[in-house]
Amino acid sequence: MSDPTRENSFPAGASRSDQSTRELEEIAAGGYRYGWTTDIETEIFPKGLNEDIIRELSRRKNEPEWMTAWRLKAYRAWQGMEEPRWAKVTYETPDFQDISYYAAPKKKPEKKSLDEVDPKLLETFEKLGIPLEEQKRLSGVAVDAVFDSVSVATTHREILGRMGIIFCPISEAIREHPDLVRKYLGSVVPQGDNFYAALNSAVFSDGSFVYIPPGVKCPMDLSTYFRINAAQTGQFERTLIIADEGAEVRYLEGCTAPMRDENQLHAAVVELVAHRNATIRYATVQNWYAGDEEGRGGIYNFVTKRGICLEENSRISWTQVETGSAITWKYPSCILKGDNSVGEFYSVALTKGCQQADTGTKMIHIGRNTSSTIISKTISAGRSDNSYRGLVRVLPKAENARNYTQCDSLLMGNRCGAHTFPYIDVRNPSARVEHEASTSKISEDQLFYCQTRGIRTEDAISLVVNGFCKEVFDHLPMEFAVEASRLLSVSLEGSVS
Amino acid sequence: MLTVKNLHASIDGVEILKGIDFEVKPGEVHAIMGPNGSGKSTFAQVLAGNEAYEVDESVSEVTFLGQNLLELSPEDRARMGMFLAFQYPVEIPGITNAYFLRASLNEIRKFRGEDPLDPLEFQELLEEKMRLVQMDPVYAERFVNAGFSGGEKKRNEILQLAVLDPKLAILDETDSGLDIDALRIVAEGVNRLRSPERAFILVTHYQRLLNYIVPDYVHVLYKGRIVRSGGRDLALELESRGYDWIREEADVSA
Ligand SMILES: Nc1ncnc2c1ncn2[C@@H]1O[C@H](COP(=O)(O)OP(=O)(O)OP(=O)(O)O)[C@@H](O)[C@H]1O
Ligand SMILES: [Mg+2]
């Protein structure tokens, strides 16, 4: 039997249902609010990837020897690997020698105090709605801000530190908490897991590290904001979150990028580890630049996110709202190893214009009485293609495993596509696996009905769309839900003329 | 309030309304009757602005509150005070009745230059109107019409009518599918909403409704034309004689 934790592809040949669609109306694109660039002196590596680049990257970050070796091992694995081709997306393979693997603001910010952070960077995040100056911040969220390849500011570290919580850039964790990093890095997503995870393992530049000690409930939400600024660079962030016994944490992730004609690669890896009785809730609002109407430019978002419920009664919950990126390839997954552990996946994926998304989850039931819930909502407009791909695997020892999956698609117009690829692999007869799916369209009737109540078409669409996504938004913290809902409305603006 | 002159409208190239003349003044209640397929719902939908129907603007003239209705978007018609209770109310899963109605009311209030109601203020108003139409408050939190029975949907339309406070309310067969008690409740609701400023157009098949809501005028629509108009006695006559005599008269004169 293959090791389920090293899953790097979906089984082929499962059922699929393509939905053809009925005429709605002409689709146009909504505007992207975050498309500007920050004019800041940046140090960029020459394009290209080889062992010297990796060594230099590692040296630049003052990494210990073991880390350099870890990266090189990943690089060597990557060289022998092939890009995954099973997803329902088409694009030209990025030229990996035409990308720069490191970009950092020149005045290297010392993160001891925010006063020392380049004001231009503070301004950038302010403009993105992420004010970093601590006194101005919402007290309920601590933020780590990643600009191109480096983390520029982490807030609220002192309060968290007093409780033993570590929340810092991963580059810093590698230097200052090497035992934790060595123990957990790659323990959920091994270096050779898949093509993009291997690439990330070789070249990741920064990201967030979180450790919640036993029994501690993190008193505020932790959040990372990723911003790609420099051109012709890739962003390869790495996030590692560990909740020790009985710990609880909620982590929020947001991302934007400038509008550029070329495609930029974003290949992140996120690993979550939940020990006995621990809970990790991970929420993402992904709004990378999606490219223009004709499909020029936009981010290639090839991301590996996986969590392991290592011991009994642990719980991992993924909530994602994916509205950006030219291409999204992403399957936040849960390995339910501990008995009674719980995995959840709540997802909204919206595609418009020429966007392509192939996203979903994997729930791997290993322990007894493990249960998982999958709620996927896809919204397709324009000429976009939106696929849900999910795997529910119940291994022989997983007595009484439970899964409930619900996949709903909403179509706008008749040139978009919605597809569902549910794979179910049950090897224990006591398992109960339920799957429900629906496809609907925003109908003319609904829109007209709203209009006769004084609600114009665009507001009616956002009303219907928000209603459609409600079950997922309910799992986001309030401000995030409001932001997500606003994002959907903005994205769909002009979708029906 | 509403003046319709020589209204011609078609759908998918088939002409359904073939020259309707019709006038409504504030405070009046008009009943429109007529056999199935005669164009009653079409007329209501065209008035509300359904773009699936094509109005022949070269001959048709419709004014509503002094404005050329045919140039107005459906939402502007609604904001100006037109309300259509649908023969087949539409389901909107995911949106609660309360949320939907507040969004709707606030659009209308904005148009009138009034401040929007916050959820609490709205809640009070909604509860009051739900009592008026004797609707269980749980329906406020149900999704708009989703899974409602036929009668519940109709009653929900009347709730919307009560909340939105329109100047002209068009009820397309709101009485069909209602049980006897619901019919009485809906009729009482409408009667309470009758006022010198507000007008009603009631599309109905049943004289029974007109016992409760006594109309000022009754019109018979047949093959896309109003072939006969009269007082409430006309409804009684139709009840006893059926539509055959109307058909004969109309087909002869056509
Ligand atoms: N898309 C269409 N193409 C052709 N004819 C249509 C179309 N839609 C509706 N019709 C016809 O228009 C006519 C009028 O329909 P309408 O719904 O207005 O009738 P009605 O008077 O409301 O009938 P009822 O009493 O049954 O509600 C009907 O004969 C119907 O078949
Ligand atoms: Mg009808």
PDB file of N, CA and C and ligand atoms in Angstrom, chain B residues 11-17 34-44 53 87-88 172-173 203 205 221, ligand 1:
ATOM      1  N   ILE B  11     -43.667  37.706 -27.134  1.00  0.00           N
ATOM      2  CA  ILE B  11     -42.561  36.930 -26.574  1.00  0.00           C
ATOM      3  C   ILE B  11     -42.143  35.908 -27.623  1.00  0.00           C
ATOM      4  N   ASP B  12     -40.843  35.783 -27.803  1.00  0.00           N
ATOM      5  CA  ASP B  12     -40.289  34.878 -28.815  1.00  0.00           C
ATOM      6  C   ASP B  12     -41.014  35.038 -30.156  1.00  0.00           C
ATOM      7  N   GLY B  13     -41.310  36.272 -30.510  1.00  0.00           N
ATOM      8  CA  GLY B  13     -41.932  36.539 -31.804  1.00  0.00           C
ATOM      9  C   GLY B  13     -43.431  36.302 -31.864  1.00  0.00           C
ATOM     10  N   VAL B  14     -44.022  35.828 -30.761  1.00  0.00           N
ATOM     11  CA  VAL B  14     -45.470  35.597 -30.755  1.00  0.00           C
ATOM     12  C   VAL B  14     -46.150  36.768 -30.048  1.00  0.00           C
ATOM     13  N   GLU B  15     -47.079  37.414 -30.742  1.00  0.00           N
ATOM     14  CA  GLU B  15     -47.740  38.550 -30.101  1.00  0.00           C
ATOM     15  C   GLU B  15     -48.771  38.034 -29.104  1.00  0.00           C
ATOM     16  N   ILE B  16     -48.652  38.499 -27.840  1.00  0.00           N
ATOM     17  CA  ILE B  16     -49.570  38.046 -26.793  1.00  0.00           C
ATOM     18  C   ILE B  16     -50.548  39.171 -26.436  1.00  0.00           C
ATOM     19  N   LEU B  17     -50.049  40.365 -26.231  1.00  0.00           N
ATOM     20  CA  LEU B  17     -50.924  41.501 -25.938  1.00  0.00           C
ATOM     21  C   LEU B  17     -51.146  42.264 -27.230  1.00  0.00           C
ATOM     22  N   GLY B  34     -60.299  36.541 -16.913  1.00  0.00           N
ATOM     23  CA  GLY B  34     -60.163  36.078 -18.294  1.00  0.00           C
ATOM     24  C   GLY B  34     -59.673  34.652 -18.317  1.00  0.00           C
ATOM     25  N   PRO B  35     -59.978  33.945 -19.411  1.00  0.00           N
ATOM     26  CA  PRO B  35     -59.608  32.524 -19.489  1.00  0.00           C
ATOM     27  C   PRO B  35     -58.095  32.307 -19.440  1.00  0.00           C
ATOM     28  N   ASN B  36     -57.699  31.091 -19.169  1.00  0.00           N
ATOM     29  CA  ASN B  36     -56.279  30.742 -19.147  1.00  0.00           C
ATOM     30  C   ASN B  36     -55.635  31.115 -20.480  1.00  0.00           C
ATOM     31  N   GLY B  37     -54.440  31.621 -20.377  1.00  0.00           N
ATOM     32  CA  GLY B  37     -53.685  31.919 -21.589  1.00  0.00           C
ATOM     33  C   GLY B  37     -54.106  33.188 -22.299  1.00  0.00           C
ATOM     34  N   SER B  38     -54.979  33.982 -21.672  1.00  0.00           N
ATOM     35  CA  SER B  38     -55.469  35.172 -22.371  1.00  0.00           C
ATOM     36  C   SER B  38     -54.471  36.316 -22.326  1.00  0.00           C
ATOM     37  N   GLY B  39     -53.465  36.246 -21.432  1.00  0.00           N
ATOM     38  CA  GLY B  39     -52.432  37.287 -21.401  1.00  0.00           C
ATOM     39  C   GLY B  39     -52.389  38.089 -20.118  1.00  0.00           C
ATOM     40  N   LYS B  40     -53.069  37.623 -19.078  1.00  0.00           N
ATOM     41  CA  LYS B  40     -53.122  38.377 -17.824  1.00  0.00           C
ATOM     42  C   LYS B  40     -51.749  38.489 -17.169  1.00  0.00           C
ATOM     43  N   SER B  41     -51.063  37.342 -17.054  1.00  0.00           N
ATOM     44  CA  SER B  41     -49.727  37.390 -16.445  1.00  0.00           C
ATOM     45  C   SER B  41     -48.767  38.168 -17.335  1.00  0.00           C
ATOM     46  N   THR B  42     -48.935  38.012 -18.623  1.00  0.00           N
ATOM     47  CA  THR B  42     -48.090  38.758 -19.557  1.00  0.00           C
ATOM     48  C   THR B  42     -48.241  40.251 -19.303  1.00  0.00           C
ATOM     49  N   PHE B  43     -49.466  40.691 -19.170  1.00  0.00           N
ATOM     50  CA  PHE B  43     -49.736  42.105 -18.907  1.00  0.00           C
ATOM     51  C   PHE B  43     -49.035  42.547 -17.621  1.00  0.00           C
ATOM     52  N   ALA B  44     -49.185  41.731 -16.571  1.00  0.00           N
ATOM     53  CA  ALA B  44     -48.572  42.081 -15.287  1.00  0.00           C
ATOM     54  C   ALA B  44     -47.050  42.137 -15.416  1.00  0.00           C
ATOM     55  N   TYR B  53     -40.204  39.963 -22.512  1.00  0.00           N
ATOM     56  CA  TYR B  53     -41.278  40.389 -23.423  1.00  0.00           C
ATOM     57  C   TYR B  53     -40.830  41.609 -24.199  1.00  0.00           C
ATOM     58  N   GLN B  87     -47.417  35.405  -9.884  1.00  0.00           N
ATOM     59  CA  GLN B  87     -48.240  34.192  -9.889  1.00  0.00           C
ATOM     60  C   GLN B  87     -47.384  33.009  -9.421  1.00  0.00           C
ATOM     61  N   TYR B  88     -46.130  33.004  -9.854  1.00  0.00           N
ATOM     62  CA  TYR B  88     -45.195  31.968  -9.413  1.00  0.00           C
ATOM     63  C   TYR B  88     -43.981  32.614  -8.764  1.00  0.00           C
ATOM     64  N   ASP B 172     -50.951  39.012  -9.104  1.00  0.00           N
ATOM     65  CA  ASP B 172     -51.252  38.045 -10.157  1.00  0.00           C
ATOM     66  C   ASP B 172     -51.674  36.722  -9.526  1.00  0.00           C
ATOM     67  N   GLU B 173     -52.963  36.494  -9.504  1.00  0.00           N
ATOM     68  CA  GLU B 173     -53.532  35.251  -8.959  1.00  0.00           C
ATOM     69  C   GLU B 173     -53.001  34.928  -7.577  1.00  0.00           C
ATOM     70  N   VAL B 203     -55.395  40.287 -10.488  1.00  0.00           N
ATOM     71  CA  VAL B 203     -55.656  39.281 -11.509  1.00  0.00           C
ATOM     72  C   VAL B 203     -56.205  38.066 -10.791  1.00  0.00           C
ATOM     73  N   HIS B 205     -59.085  34.453 -10.977  1.00  0.00           N
ATOM     74  CA  HIS B 205     -60.061  33.614 -11.677  1.00  0.00           C
ATOM     75  C   HIS B 205     -61.352  33.487 -10.880  1.00  0.00           C
ATOM     76  N   LEU B 221     -60.034  40.048 -19.926  1.00  0.00           N
ATOM     77  CA  LEU B 221     -58.983  40.001 -20.935  1.00  0.00           C
ATOM     78  C   LEU B 221     -59.175  38.728 -21.738  1.00  0.00           C
TER      79      LEU B 221
HETATM   80  N1  LIG C   1     -42.199  31.867 -24.843  1.00  0.00           N
HETATM   81  C1  LIG C   1     -43.458  31.843 -25.321  1.00  0.00           C
HETATM   82  N2  LIG C   1     -43.673  31.625 -26.632  1.00  0.00           N
HETATM   83  C2  LIG C   1     -44.925  31.595 -27.115  1.00  0.00           C
HETATM   84  N3  LIG C   1     -46.008  31.775 -26.359  1.00  0.00           N
HETATM   85  C3  LIG C   1     -45.856  32.012 -25.066  1.00  0.00           C
HETATM   86  C4  LIG C   1     -44.577  32.060 -24.476  1.00  0.00           C
HETATM   87  N4  LIG C   1     -44.729  32.332 -23.165  1.00  0.00           N
HETATM   88  C5  LIG C   1     -46.058  32.436 -22.941  1.00  0.00           C
HETATM   89  N5  LIG C   1     -46.742  32.240 -24.080  1.00  0.00           N
HETATM   90  C6  LIG C   1     -48.195  32.252 -24.256  1.00  0.00           C
HETATM   91  O1  LIG C   1     -48.726  33.502 -23.900  1.00  0.00           O
HETATM   92  C7  LIG C   1     -50.090  33.347 -23.573  1.00  0.00           C
HETATM   93  C8  LIG C   1     -50.432  34.213 -22.385  1.00  0.00           C
HETATM   94  O2  LIG C   1     -49.861  33.666 -21.218  1.00  0.00           O
HETATM   95  P1  LIG C   1     -50.171  34.293 -19.789  1.00  0.00           P
HETATM   96  O3  LIG C   1     -49.298  33.590 -18.830  1.00  0.00           O
HETATM   97  O4  LIG C   1     -50.068  35.762 -19.889  1.00  0.00           O
HETATM   98  O5  LIG C   1     -51.682  33.862 -19.580  1.00  0.00           O
HETATM   99  P2  LIG C   1     -52.626  34.085 -18.332  1.00  0.00           P
HETATM  100  O6  LIG C   1     -53.780  34.871 -18.821  1.00  0.00           O
HETATM  101  O7  LIG C   1     -51.887  34.631 -17.199  1.00  0.00           O
HETATM  102  O8  LIG C   1     -53.086  32.603 -18.041  1.00  0.00           O
HETATM  103  P3  LIG C   1     -53.420  31.870 -16.639  1.00  0.00           P
HETATM  104  O9  LIG C   1     -54.809  32.244 -16.302  1.00  0.00           O
HETATM  105  O10 LIG C   1     -53.353  30.424 -16.975  1.00  0.00           O
HETATM  106  O11 LIG C   1     -52.425  32.309 -15.639  1.00  0.00           O
HETATM  107  C9  LIG C   1     -50.309  31.870 -23.360  1.00  0.00           C
HETATM  108  O12 LIG C   1     -51.043  31.360 -24.457  1.00  0.00           O
HETATM  109  C10 LIG C   1     -48.918  31.296 -23.344  1.00  0.00           C
HETATM  110  O13 LIG C   1     -48.872  29.986 -23.860  1.00  0.00           O
END
